[in-house]
mmCIF file of N, CA, C and O in Angstrom:
data_model
loop_
_atom_site.group_PDB
_atom_site.id
_atom_site.type_symbol
_atom_site.label_atom_id
_atom_site.label_comp_id
_atom_site.label_asym_id
_atom_site.label_seq_id
_atom_site.Cartn_x
_atom_site.Cartn_y
_atom_site.Cartn_z
ATOM 1 N N UNK A 1 20.009 5.173 18.141
ATOM 2 C CA UNK A 1 19.096 4.204 17.583
ATOM 3 C C UNK A 1 19.128 4.321 16.056
ATOM 4 O O UNK A 1 19.152 5.412 15.510
ATOM 5 N N UNK A 2 19.119 3.196 15.400
ATOM 6 C CA UNK A 2 19.148 3.165 13.940
ATOM 7 C C UNK A 2 17.822 3.647 13.356
ATOM 8 O O UNK A 2 16.764 3.485 13.959
ATOM 9 N N UNK A 3 17.884 4.226 12.167
ATOM 10 C CA UNK A 3 16.664 4.648 11.478
ATOM 11 C C UNK A 3 16.007 3.474 10.757
ATOM 12 O O UNK A 3 14.889 3.610 10.251
ATOM 13 N N UNK A 4 16.689 2.324 10.696
ATOM 14 C CA UNK A 4 16.137 1.145 10.022
ATOM 15 C C UNK A 4 14.865 0.686 10.728
ATOM 16 O O UNK A 4 14.734 0.815 11.941
ATOM 17 N N UNK A 5 13.943 0.167 9.950
ATOM 18 C CA UNK A 5 12.720 -0.385 10.524
ATOM 19 C C UNK A 5 11.521 -0.145 9.640
ATOM 20 O O UNK A 5 11.639 0.250 8.484
ATOM 21 N N UNK A 6 10.353 -0.402 10.219
ATOM 22 C CA UNK A 6 9.082 -0.164 9.531
ATOM 23 C C UNK A 6 8.319 0.898 10.294
ATOM 24 O O UNK A 6 8.303 0.905 11.525
ATOM 25 N N UNK A 7 7.690 1.796 9.527
ATOM 26 C CA UNK A 7 6.963 2.922 10.100
ATOM 27 C C UNK A 7 5.554 2.976 9.518
ATOM 28 O O UNK A 7 5.377 2.867 8.304
ATOM 29 N N UNK A 8 4.578 3.136 10.384
ATOM 30 C CA UNK A 8 3.212 3.352 9.950
ATOM 31 C C UNK A 8 3.065 4.852 9.744
ATOM 32 O O UNK A 8 3.205 5.624 10.695
ATOM 33 N N UNK A 9 2.821 5.276 8.502
ATOM 34 C CA UNK A 9 2.855 6.704 8.153
ATOM 35 C C UNK A 9 1.501 7.217 7.665
ATOM 36 O O UNK A 9 0.683 6.447 7.148
ATOM 37 N N UNK A 10 1.324 8.519 7.827
ATOM 38 C CA UNK A 10 0.169 9.226 7.277
ATOM 39 C C UNK A 10 0.691 10.465 6.565
ATOM 40 O O UNK A 10 1.422 11.264 7.154
ATOM 41 N N UNK A 11 0.341 10.598 5.277
ATOM 42 C CA UNK A 11 0.669 11.796 4.508
ATOM 43 C C UNK A 11 -0.623 12.561 4.283
ATOM 44 O O UNK A 11 -1.609 12.003 3.805
ATOM 45 N N UNK A 12 -0.624 13.830 4.639
ATOM 46 C CA UNK A 12 -1.820 14.672 4.504
ATOM 47 C C UNK A 12 -1.796 15.332 3.123
ATOM 48 O O UNK A 12 -1.114 16.321 2.925
ATOM 49 N N UNK A 13 -2.532 14.740 2.188
ATOM 50 C CA UNK A 13 -2.524 15.216 0.807
ATOM 51 C C UNK A 13 -3.868 15.841 0.446
ATOM 52 O O UNK A 13 -4.842 15.692 1.185
ATOM 53 N N UNK A 14 -3.945 16.527 -0.718
ATOM 54 C CA UNK A 14 -5.222 17.094 -1.160
ATOM 55 C C UNK A 14 -6.295 16.024 -1.382
ATOM 56 O O UNK A 14 -7.472 16.312 -1.371
ATOM 57 N N UNK A 15 -5.860 14.756 -1.549
ATOM 58 C CA UNK A 15 -6.803 13.651 -1.732
ATOM 59 C C UNK A 15 -7.202 13.040 -0.387
ATOM 60 O O UNK A 15 -7.769 11.959 -0.336
ATOM 61 N N UNK A 16 -6.854 13.705 0.710
ATOM 62 C CA UNK A 16 -7.140 13.180 2.036
ATOM 63 C C UNK A 16 -5.905 12.504 2.617
ATOM 64 O O UNK A 16 -4.850 12.444 1.992
ATOM 65 N N UNK A 17 -6.046 11.997 3.819
ATOM 66 C CA UNK A 17 -4.933 11.316 4.478
ATOM 67 C C UNK A 17 -4.610 10.015 3.757
ATOM 68 O O UNK A 17 -5.508 9.203 3.494
ATOM 69 N N UNK A 18 -3.328 9.843 3.424
ATOM 70 C CA UNK A 18 -2.853 8.640 2.747
ATOM 71 C C UNK A 18 -2.012 7.837 3.739
ATOM 72 O O UNK A 18 -0.987 8.320 4.204
ATOM 73 N N UNK A 19 -2.459 6.631 4.078
ATOM 74 C CA UNK A 19 -1.725 5.788 5.015
ATOM 75 C C UNK A 19 -0.798 4.857 4.253
ATOM 76 O O UNK A 19 -1.083 4.467 3.118
ATOM 77 N N UNK A 20 0.324 4.514 4.875
ATOM 78 C CA UNK A 20 1.274 3.604 4.241
ATOM 79 C C UNK A 20 2.201 3.008 5.287
ATOM 80 O O UNK A 20 2.279 3.492 6.416
ATOM 81 N N UNK A 21 2.894 1.961 4.891
ATOM 82 C CA UNK A 21 3.945 1.359 5.705
ATOM 83 C C UNK A 21 5.263 1.608 4.976
ATOM 84 O O UNK A 21 5.475 1.123 3.859
ATOM 85 N N UNK A 22 6.132 2.399 5.604
ATOM 86 C CA UNK A 22 7.450 2.715 5.055
ATOM 87 C C UNK A 22 8.455 1.731 5.626
ATOM 88 O O UNK A 22 8.580 1.611 6.849
ATOM 89 N N UNK A 23 9.156 1.014 4.754
ATOM 90 C CA UNK A 23 10.193 0.069 5.166
ATOM 91 C C UNK A 23 11.546 0.661 4.817
ATOM 92 O O UNK A 23 11.792 1.015 3.658
ATOM 93 N N UNK A 24 12.433 0.772 5.828
ATOM 94 C CA UNK A 24 13.755 1.363 5.663
ATOM 95 C C UNK A 24 14.803 0.299 5.985
ATOM 96 O O UNK A 24 14.878 -0.176 7.118
ATOM 97 N N UNK A 25 15.602 -0.077 4.973
ATOM 98 C CA UNK A 25 16.681 -1.055 5.127
ATOM 99 C C UNK A 25 17.996 -0.341 4.865
ATOM 100 O O UNK A 25 18.338 -0.054 3.718
ATOM 101 N N UNK A 26 18.720 -0.027 5.949
ATOM 102 C CA UNK A 26 19.922 0.807 5.877
ATOM 103 C C UNK A 26 21.151 -0.004 5.489
ATOM 104 O O UNK A 26 21.343 -1.128 5.938
ATOM 105 N N UNK A 27 21.989 0.613 4.630
ATOM 106 C CA UNK A 27 23.289 0.071 4.247
ATOM 107 C C UNK A 27 24.268 1.240 4.238
ATOM 108 O O UNK A 27 24.431 1.914 3.223
ATOM 109 N N UNK A 28 24.877 1.524 5.395
ATOM 110 C CA UNK A 28 25.806 2.645 5.501
ATOM 111 C C UNK A 28 25.071 3.969 5.423
ATOM 112 O O UNK A 28 24.191 4.243 6.221
ATOM 113 N N UNK A 29 25.422 4.788 4.426
ATOM 114 C CA UNK A 29 24.775 6.093 4.277
ATOM 115 C C UNK A 29 23.662 6.067 3.230
ATOM 116 O O UNK A 29 23.193 7.111 2.782
ATOM 117 N N UNK A 30 23.237 4.871 2.843
ATOM 118 C CA UNK A 30 22.121 4.758 1.909
ATOM 119 C C UNK A 30 21.099 3.770 2.475
ATOM 120 O O UNK A 30 21.362 3.069 3.441
ATOM 121 N N UNK A 31 19.924 3.779 1.870
ATOM 122 C CA UNK A 31 18.922 2.802 2.276
ATOM 123 C C UNK A 31 18.033 2.451 1.099
ATOM 124 O O UNK A 31 17.930 3.182 0.119
ATOM 125 N N UNK A 32 17.417 1.286 1.198
ATOM 126 C CA UNK A 32 16.446 0.831 0.214
ATOM 127 C C UNK A 32 15.183 0.462 0.980
ATOM 128 O O UNK A 32 15.155 0.497 2.204
ATOM 129 N N UNK A 33 14.161 0.103 0.261
ATOM 130 C CA UNK A 33 12.915 -0.285 0.903
ATOM 131 C C UNK A 33 11.732 0.065 0.034
ATOM 132 O O UNK A 33 11.848 0.184 -1.190
ATOM 133 N N UNK A 34 10.589 0.233 0.689
ATOM 134 C CA UNK A 34 9.358 0.533 -0.037
ATOM 135 C C UNK A 34 8.419 1.321 0.852
ATOM 136 O O UNK A 34 8.613 1.421 2.065
ATOM 137 N N UNK A 35 7.396 1.881 0.222
ATOM 138 C CA UNK A 35 6.324 2.566 0.924
ATOM 139 C C UNK A 35 5.030 2.009 0.346
ATOM 140 O O UNK A 35 4.682 2.300 -0.796
ATOM 141 N N UNK A 36 4.347 1.166 1.124
ATOM 142 C CA UNK A 36 3.178 0.440 0.629
ATOM 143 C C UNK A 36 1.907 0.934 1.291
ATOM 144 O O UNK A 36 1.857 1.098 2.510
ATOM 145 N N UNK A 37 0.884 1.169 0.453
ATOM 146 C CA UNK A 37 -0.398 1.620 0.968
ATOM 147 C C UNK A 37 -1.532 1.166 0.072
ATOM 148 O O UNK A 37 -1.315 0.388 -0.865
ATOM 149 N N UNK A 38 -2.726 1.675 0.328
ATOM 150 C CA UNK A 38 -3.895 1.277 -0.452
ATOM 151 C C UNK A 38 -3.763 1.536 -1.955
ATOM 152 O O UNK A 38 -4.411 0.875 -2.751
ATOM 153 N N UNK A 39 -2.941 2.508 -2.339
ATOM 154 C CA UNK A 39 -2.784 2.816 -3.770
ATOM 155 C C UNK A 39 -1.648 2.041 -4.409
ATOM 156 O O UNK A 39 -1.300 2.273 -5.564
ATOM 157 N N UNK A 40 -1.018 1.119 -3.664
ATOM 158 C CA UNK A 40 0.026 0.292 -4.246
ATOM 159 C C UNK A 40 1.337 0.362 -3.487
ATOM 160 O O UNK A 40 1.442 0.994 -2.440
ATOM 161 N N UNK A 41 2.337 -0.287 -4.052
ATOM 162 C CA UNK A 41 3.670 -0.377 -3.473
ATOM 163 C C UNK A 41 4.626 0.507 -4.259
ATOM 164 O O UNK A 41 4.738 0.352 -5.474
ATOM 165 N N UNK A 42 5.292 1.429 -3.578
ATOM 166 C CA UNK A 42 6.256 2.313 -4.229
ATOM 167 C C UNK A 42 7.654 1.926 -3.770
ATOM 168 O O UNK A 42 7.941 1.978 -2.568
ATOM 169 N N UNK A 43 8.507 1.536 -4.700
ATOM 170 C CA UNK A 43 9.893 1.243 -4.371
ATOM 171 C C UNK A 43 10.646 2.543 -4.131
ATOM 172 O O UNK A 43 10.408 3.545 -4.801
ATOM 173 N N UNK A 44 11.565 2.500 -3.188
ATOM 174 C CA UNK A 44 12.387 3.663 -2.867
ATOM 175 C C UNK A 44 13.586 3.696 -3.803
ATOM 176 O O UNK A 44 14.229 2.669 -4.030
ATOM 177 N N UNK A 45 13.878 4.876 -4.339
ATOM 178 C CA UNK A 45 15.072 5.067 -5.152
ATOM 179 C C UNK A 45 15.888 6.198 -4.557
ATOM 180 O O UNK A 45 15.331 7.144 -3.989
ATOM 181 N N UNK A 46 17.201 6.109 -4.657
ATOM 182 C CA UNK A 46 18.084 7.176 -4.202
ATOM 183 C C UNK A 46 18.014 7.432 -2.711
ATOM 184 O O UNK A 46 18.213 8.569 -2.279
ATOM 185 N N UNK A 47 17.731 6.412 -1.915
ATOM 186 C CA UNK A 47 17.609 6.595 -0.472
ATOM 187 C C UNK A 47 18.941 6.945 0.178
ATOM 188 O O UNK A 47 19.937 6.261 -0.035
ATOM 189 N N UNK A 48 18.973 8.028 0.962
ATOM 190 C CA UNK A 48 20.185 8.429 1.674
ATOM 191 C C UNK A 48 19.876 8.576 3.163
ATOM 192 O O UNK A 48 18.749 8.883 3.554
ATOM 193 N N UNK A 49 20.918 8.344 3.970
ATOM 194 C CA UNK A 49 20.819 8.489 5.419
ATOM 195 C C UNK A 49 21.880 9.484 5.858
ATOM 196 O O UNK A 49 23.058 9.325 5.533
ATOM 197 N N UNK A 50 21.458 10.511 6.599
ATOM 198 C CA UNK A 50 22.383 11.506 7.152
ATOM 199 C C UNK A 50 22.016 11.678 8.623
ATOM 200 O O UNK A 50 21.109 12.447 8.948
ATOM 201 N N UNK A 51 22.681 10.923 9.491
ATOM 202 C CA UNK A 51 22.317 10.932 10.904
ATOM 203 C C UNK A 51 20.952 10.307 11.080
ATOM 204 O O UNK A 51 20.747 9.147 10.736
ATOM 205 N N UNK A 52 19.993 11.093 11.582
ATOM 206 C CA UNK A 52 18.637 10.563 11.753
ATOM 207 C C UNK A 52 17.667 11.121 10.698
ATOM 208 O O UNK A 52 16.460 11.046 10.861
ATOM 209 N N UNK A 53 18.229 11.664 9.601
ATOM 210 C CA UNK A 53 17.408 12.178 8.500
ATOM 211 C C UNK A 53 17.569 11.269 7.283
ATOM 212 O O UNK A 53 18.679 10.909 6.914
ATOM 213 N N UNK A 54 16.430 10.899 6.697
ATOM 214 C CA UNK A 54 16.437 10.076 5.489
ATOM 215 C C UNK A 54 15.775 10.860 4.360
ATOM 216 O O UNK A 54 14.870 11.658 4.590
ATOM 217 N N UNK A 55 16.262 10.630 3.140
ATOM 218 C CA UNK A 55 15.695 11.267 1.943
ATOM 219 C C UNK A 55 15.588 10.215 0.858
ATOM 220 O O UNK A 55 16.462 9.345 0.746
ATOM 221 N N UNK A 56 14.540 10.289 0.035
ATOM 222 C CA UNK A 56 14.351 9.314 -1.026
ATOM 223 C C UNK A 56 13.353 9.839 -2.054
ATOM 224 O O UNK A 56 12.702 10.850 -1.850
ATOM 225 N N UNK A 57 13.250 9.103 -3.137
ATOM 226 C CA UNK A 57 12.255 9.379 -4.180
ATOM 227 C C UNK A 57 11.459 8.109 -4.429
ATOM 228 O O UNK A 57 11.940 6.999 -4.178
ATOM 229 N N UNK A 58 10.260 8.278 -4.920
ATOM 230 C CA UNK A 58 9.403 7.169 -5.338
ATOM 231 C C UNK A 58 8.599 7.639 -6.532
ATOM 232 O O UNK A 58 8.309 8.828 -6.669
ATOM 233 N N UNK A 59 8.234 6.699 -7.374
ATOM 234 C CA UNK A 59 7.389 7.004 -8.520
ATOM 235 C C UNK A 59 6.025 6.379 -8.305
ATOM 236 O O UNK A 59 5.927 5.204 -7.953
ATOM 237 N N UNK A 60 4.975 7.189 -8.510
ATOM 238 C CA UNK A 60 3.615 6.677 -8.399
ATOM 239 C C UNK A 60 2.980 6.648 -9.777
ATOM 240 O O UNK A 60 3.423 7.347 -10.697
ATOM 241 N N UNK A 61 1.941 5.843 -9.906
ATOM 242 C CA UNK A 61 1.183 5.782 -11.154
ATOM 243 C C UNK A 61 -0.279 6.153 -10.927
ATOM 244 O O UNK A 61 -0.985 6.456 -11.875
ATOM 245 N N UNK A 62 -0.739 6.089 -9.660
ATOM 246 C CA UNK A 62 -2.124 6.398 -9.320
ATOM 247 C C UNK A 62 -2.121 7.585 -8.375
ATOM 248 O O UNK A 62 -1.355 7.591 -7.415
ATOM 249 N N UNK A 63 -2.875 8.623 -8.564
ATOM 250 C CA UNK A 63 -3.893 8.786 -9.598
ATOM 251 C C UNK A 63 -3.331 9.201 -10.954
ATOM 252 O O UNK A 63 -4.038 9.200 -11.941
ATOM 253 N N UNK A 64 -2.014 9.543 -10.988
ATOM 254 C CA UNK A 64 -1.356 9.876 -12.255
ATOM 255 C C UNK A 64 0.135 9.635 -12.067
ATOM 256 O O UNK A 64 0.630 9.660 -10.939
ATOM 257 N N UNK A 65 0.877 9.390 -13.149
ATOM 258 C CA UNK A 65 2.325 9.199 -13.018
ATOM 259 C C UNK A 65 2.996 10.456 -12.468
ATOM 260 O O UNK A 65 2.738 11.561 -12.937
ATOM 261 N N UNK A 66 3.817 10.262 -11.424
ATOM 262 C CA UNK A 66 4.475 11.398 -10.800
ATOM 263 C C UNK A 66 5.631 10.900 -9.933
ATOM 264 O O UNK A 66 5.562 9.823 -9.354
ATOM 265 N N UNK A 67 6.666 11.719 -9.838
ATOM 266 C CA UNK A 67 7.785 11.432 -8.944
ATOM 267 C C UNK A 67 7.548 12.169 -7.632
ATOM 268 O O UNK A 67 7.223 13.351 -7.634
ATOM 269 N N UNK A 68 7.707 11.458 -6.527
ATOM 270 C CA UNK A 68 7.598 12.047 -5.201
ATOM 271 C C UNK A 68 8.990 12.144 -4.598
ATOM 272 O O UNK A 68 9.753 11.177 -4.650
ATOM 273 N N UNK A 69 9.331 13.286 -4.039
ATOM 274 C CA UNK A 69 10.596 13.477 -3.323
ATOM 275 C C UNK A 69 10.255 13.625 -1.845
ATOM 276 O O UNK A 69 9.420 14.460 -1.477
ATOM 277 N N UNK A 70 10.921 12.827 -1.009
ATOM 278 C CA UNK A 70 10.554 12.753 0.403
ATOM 279 C C UNK A 70 11.776 12.937 1.300
ATOM 280 O O UNK A 70 12.873 12.498 0.968
ATOM 281 N N UNK A 71 11.546 13.561 2.439
ATOM 282 C CA UNK A 71 12.561 13.730 3.473
ATOM 283 C C UNK A 71 11.870 13.542 4.813
ATOM 284 O O UNK A 71 10.755 14.036 5.008
ATOM 285 N N UNK A 72 12.531 12.826 5.726
ATOM 286 C CA UNK A 72 11.956 12.623 7.056
ATOM 287 C C UNK A 72 13.069 12.565 8.093
ATOM 288 O O UNK A 72 14.179 12.099 7.814
ATOM 289 N N UNK A 73 12.743 13.040 9.286
ATOM 290 C CA UNK A 73 13.649 12.948 10.424
ATOM 291 C C UNK A 73 13.033 11.981 11.424
ATOM 292 O O UNK A 73 11.832 12.059 11.718
ATOM 293 N N UNK A 74 13.860 11.075 11.915
ATOM 294 C CA UNK A 74 13.401 10.068 12.858
ATOM 295 C C UNK A 74 13.974 10.408 14.224
ATOM 296 O O UNK A 74 15.184 10.585 14.377
ATOM 297 N N UNK A 75 13.071 10.512 15.197
ATOM 298 C CA UNK A 75 13.451 10.821 16.573
ATOM 299 C C UNK A 75 12.883 9.711 17.443
ATOM 300 O O UNK A 75 11.675 9.694 17.714
ATOM 301 N N UNK A 76 13.739 8.761 17.828
ATOM 302 C CA UNK A 76 13.264 7.602 18.572
ATOM 303 C C UNK A 76 12.379 6.753 17.683
ATOM 304 O O UNK A 76 12.826 6.224 16.674
ATOM 305 N N UNK A 77 11.085 6.656 18.046
ATOM 306 C CA UNK A 77 10.138 5.872 17.251
ATOM 307 C C UNK A 77 9.213 6.752 16.421
ATOM 308 O O UNK A 77 8.281 6.262 15.803
ATOM 309 N N UNK A 78 9.460 8.078 16.399
ATOM 310 C CA UNK A 78 8.615 9.010 15.651
ATOM 311 C C UNK A 78 9.289 9.462 14.367
ATOM 312 O O UNK A 78 10.498 9.654 14.326
ATOM 313 N N UNK A 79 8.488 9.636 13.331
ATOM 314 C CA UNK A 79 8.966 10.094 12.026
ATOM 315 C C UNK A 79 8.171 11.345 11.662
ATOM 316 O O UNK A 79 6.942 11.350 11.777
ATOM 317 N N UNK A 80 8.863 12.398 11.245
ATOM 318 C CA UNK A 80 8.232 13.620 10.765
ATOM 319 C C UNK A 80 8.924 14.050 9.485
ATOM 320 O O UNK A 80 10.149 14.134 9.457
ATOM 321 N N UNK A 81 8.134 14.298 8.449
ATOM 322 C CA UNK A 81 8.763 14.654 7.190
ATOM 323 C C UNK A 81 7.832 15.358 6.233
ATOM 324 O O UNK A 81 6.743 15.808 6.594
ATOM 325 N N UNK A 82 8.292 15.402 4.986
ATOM 326 C CA UNK A 82 7.588 16.097 3.918
ATOM 327 C C UNK A 82 7.642 15.260 2.642
ATOM 328 O O UNK A 82 8.676 14.695 2.310
ATOM 329 N N UNK A 83 6.531 15.217 1.944
ATOM 330 C CA UNK A 83 6.443 14.595 0.625
ATOM 331 C C UNK A 83 6.189 15.714 -0.371
ATOM 332 O O UNK A 83 5.216 16.457 -0.235
ATOM 333 N N UNK A 84 7.059 15.855 -1.367
ATOM 334 C CA UNK A 84 6.895 16.878 -2.392
ATOM 335 C C UNK A 84 6.440 16.208 -3.679
ATOM 336 O O UNK A 84 7.107 15.289 -4.180
ATOM 337 N N UNK A 85 5.297 16.667 -4.199
ATOM 338 C CA UNK A 85 4.688 16.074 -5.382
ATOM 339 C C UNK A 85 4.695 17.079 -6.531
ATOM 340 O O UNK A 85 3.653 17.565 -6.970
ATOM 341 N N UNK A 86 5.889 17.414 -6.993
ATOM 342 C CA UNK A 86 6.041 18.307 -8.136
ATOM 343 C C UNK A 86 5.246 19.586 -8.010
ATOM 344 O O UNK A 86 5.271 20.248 -6.977
ATOM 345 N N UNK A 87 4.479 19.920 -9.053
ATOM 346 C CA UNK A 87 3.725 21.175 -9.090
ATOM 347 C C UNK A 87 2.583 21.209 -8.083
ATOM 348 O O UNK A 87 1.995 22.261 -7.846
ATOM 349 N N UNK A 88 2.281 20.076 -7.442
ATOM 350 C CA UNK A 88 1.202 20.034 -6.456
ATOM 351 C C UNK A 88 1.652 20.483 -5.072
ATOM 352 O O UNK A 88 0.850 20.621 -4.165
ATOM 353 N N UNK A 89 2.960 20.670 -4.898
ATOM 354 C CA UNK A 89 3.468 21.185 -3.639
ATOM 355 C C UNK A 89 3.916 20.104 -2.675
ATOM 356 O O UNK A 89 4.093 18.949 -3.048
ATOM 357 N N UNK A 90 4.084 20.511 -1.418
ATOM 358 C CA UNK A 90 4.585 19.622 -0.371
ATOM 359 C C UNK A 90 3.518 19.360 0.669
ATOM 360 O O UNK A 90 2.704 20.237 0.978
ATOM 361 N N UNK A 91 3.568 18.150 1.228
ATOM 362 C CA UNK A 91 2.573 17.724 2.204
ATOM 363 C C UNK A 91 3.274 17.107 3.402
ATOM 364 O O UNK A 91 4.261 16.396 3.249
ATOM 365 N N UNK A 92 2.759 17.346 4.617
ATOM 366 C CA UNK A 92 3.381 16.776 5.804
ATOM 367 C C UNK A 92 3.142 15.275 5.914
ATOM 368 O O UNK A 92 2.085 14.770 5.542
ATOM 369 N N UNK A 93 4.152 14.581 6.425
ATOM 370 C CA UNK A 93 4.066 13.149 6.670
ATOM 371 C C UNK A 93 4.500 12.892 8.105
ATOM 372 O O UNK A 93 5.509 13.445 8.555
ATOM 373 N N UNK A 94 3.740 12.110 8.827
ATOM 374 C CA UNK A 94 4.094 11.702 10.173
ATOM 375 C C UNK A 94 4.050 10.184 10.246
ATOM 376 O O UNK A 94 3.381 9.536 9.436
ATOM 377 N N UNK A 95 4.749 9.628 11.219
ATOM 378 C CA UNK A 95 4.726 8.184 11.354
ATOM 379 C C UNK A 95 5.267 7.741 12.695
ATOM 380 O O UNK A 95 5.831 8.521 13.452
ATOM 381 N N UNK A 96 5.068 6.444 12.965
ATOM 382 C CA UNK A 96 5.608 5.833 14.175
ATOM 383 C C UNK A 96 6.148 4.460 13.826
ATOM 384 O O UNK A 96 5.614 3.756 12.958
ATOM 385 N N UNK A 97 7.221 4.076 14.507
ATOM 386 C CA UNK A 97 7.853 2.778 14.284
ATOM 387 C C UNK A 97 6.891 1.676 14.733
ATOM 388 O O UNK A 97 6.234 1.795 15.753
ATOM 389 N N UNK A 98 6.823 0.628 13.933
ATOM 390 C CA UNK A 98 5.976 -0.522 14.292
ATOM 391 C C UNK A 98 6.810 -1.787 14.420
ATOM 392 O O UNK A 98 7.922 -1.831 13.970
#
């Protein structure tokens, strides 16, 4: 099954659970898309696909400017991954295909 699609995600951060819709548009071993939630729309940069594992970066501006580095593994319709927010550490992310 392709990793392409839309996923309803929850990232467990120090600011509480952050919900978002992750859109993955695959092109070979790379992908583009966005991660949209209540704090805005984050475009994906540097998206890579390695089997059923995806990795990407996004830049946020709220609550402060920061680069997020993300990795997730997709198993069927489930997504499990990690969001790394620089000096603030890493936070678990889960999701399901919608």
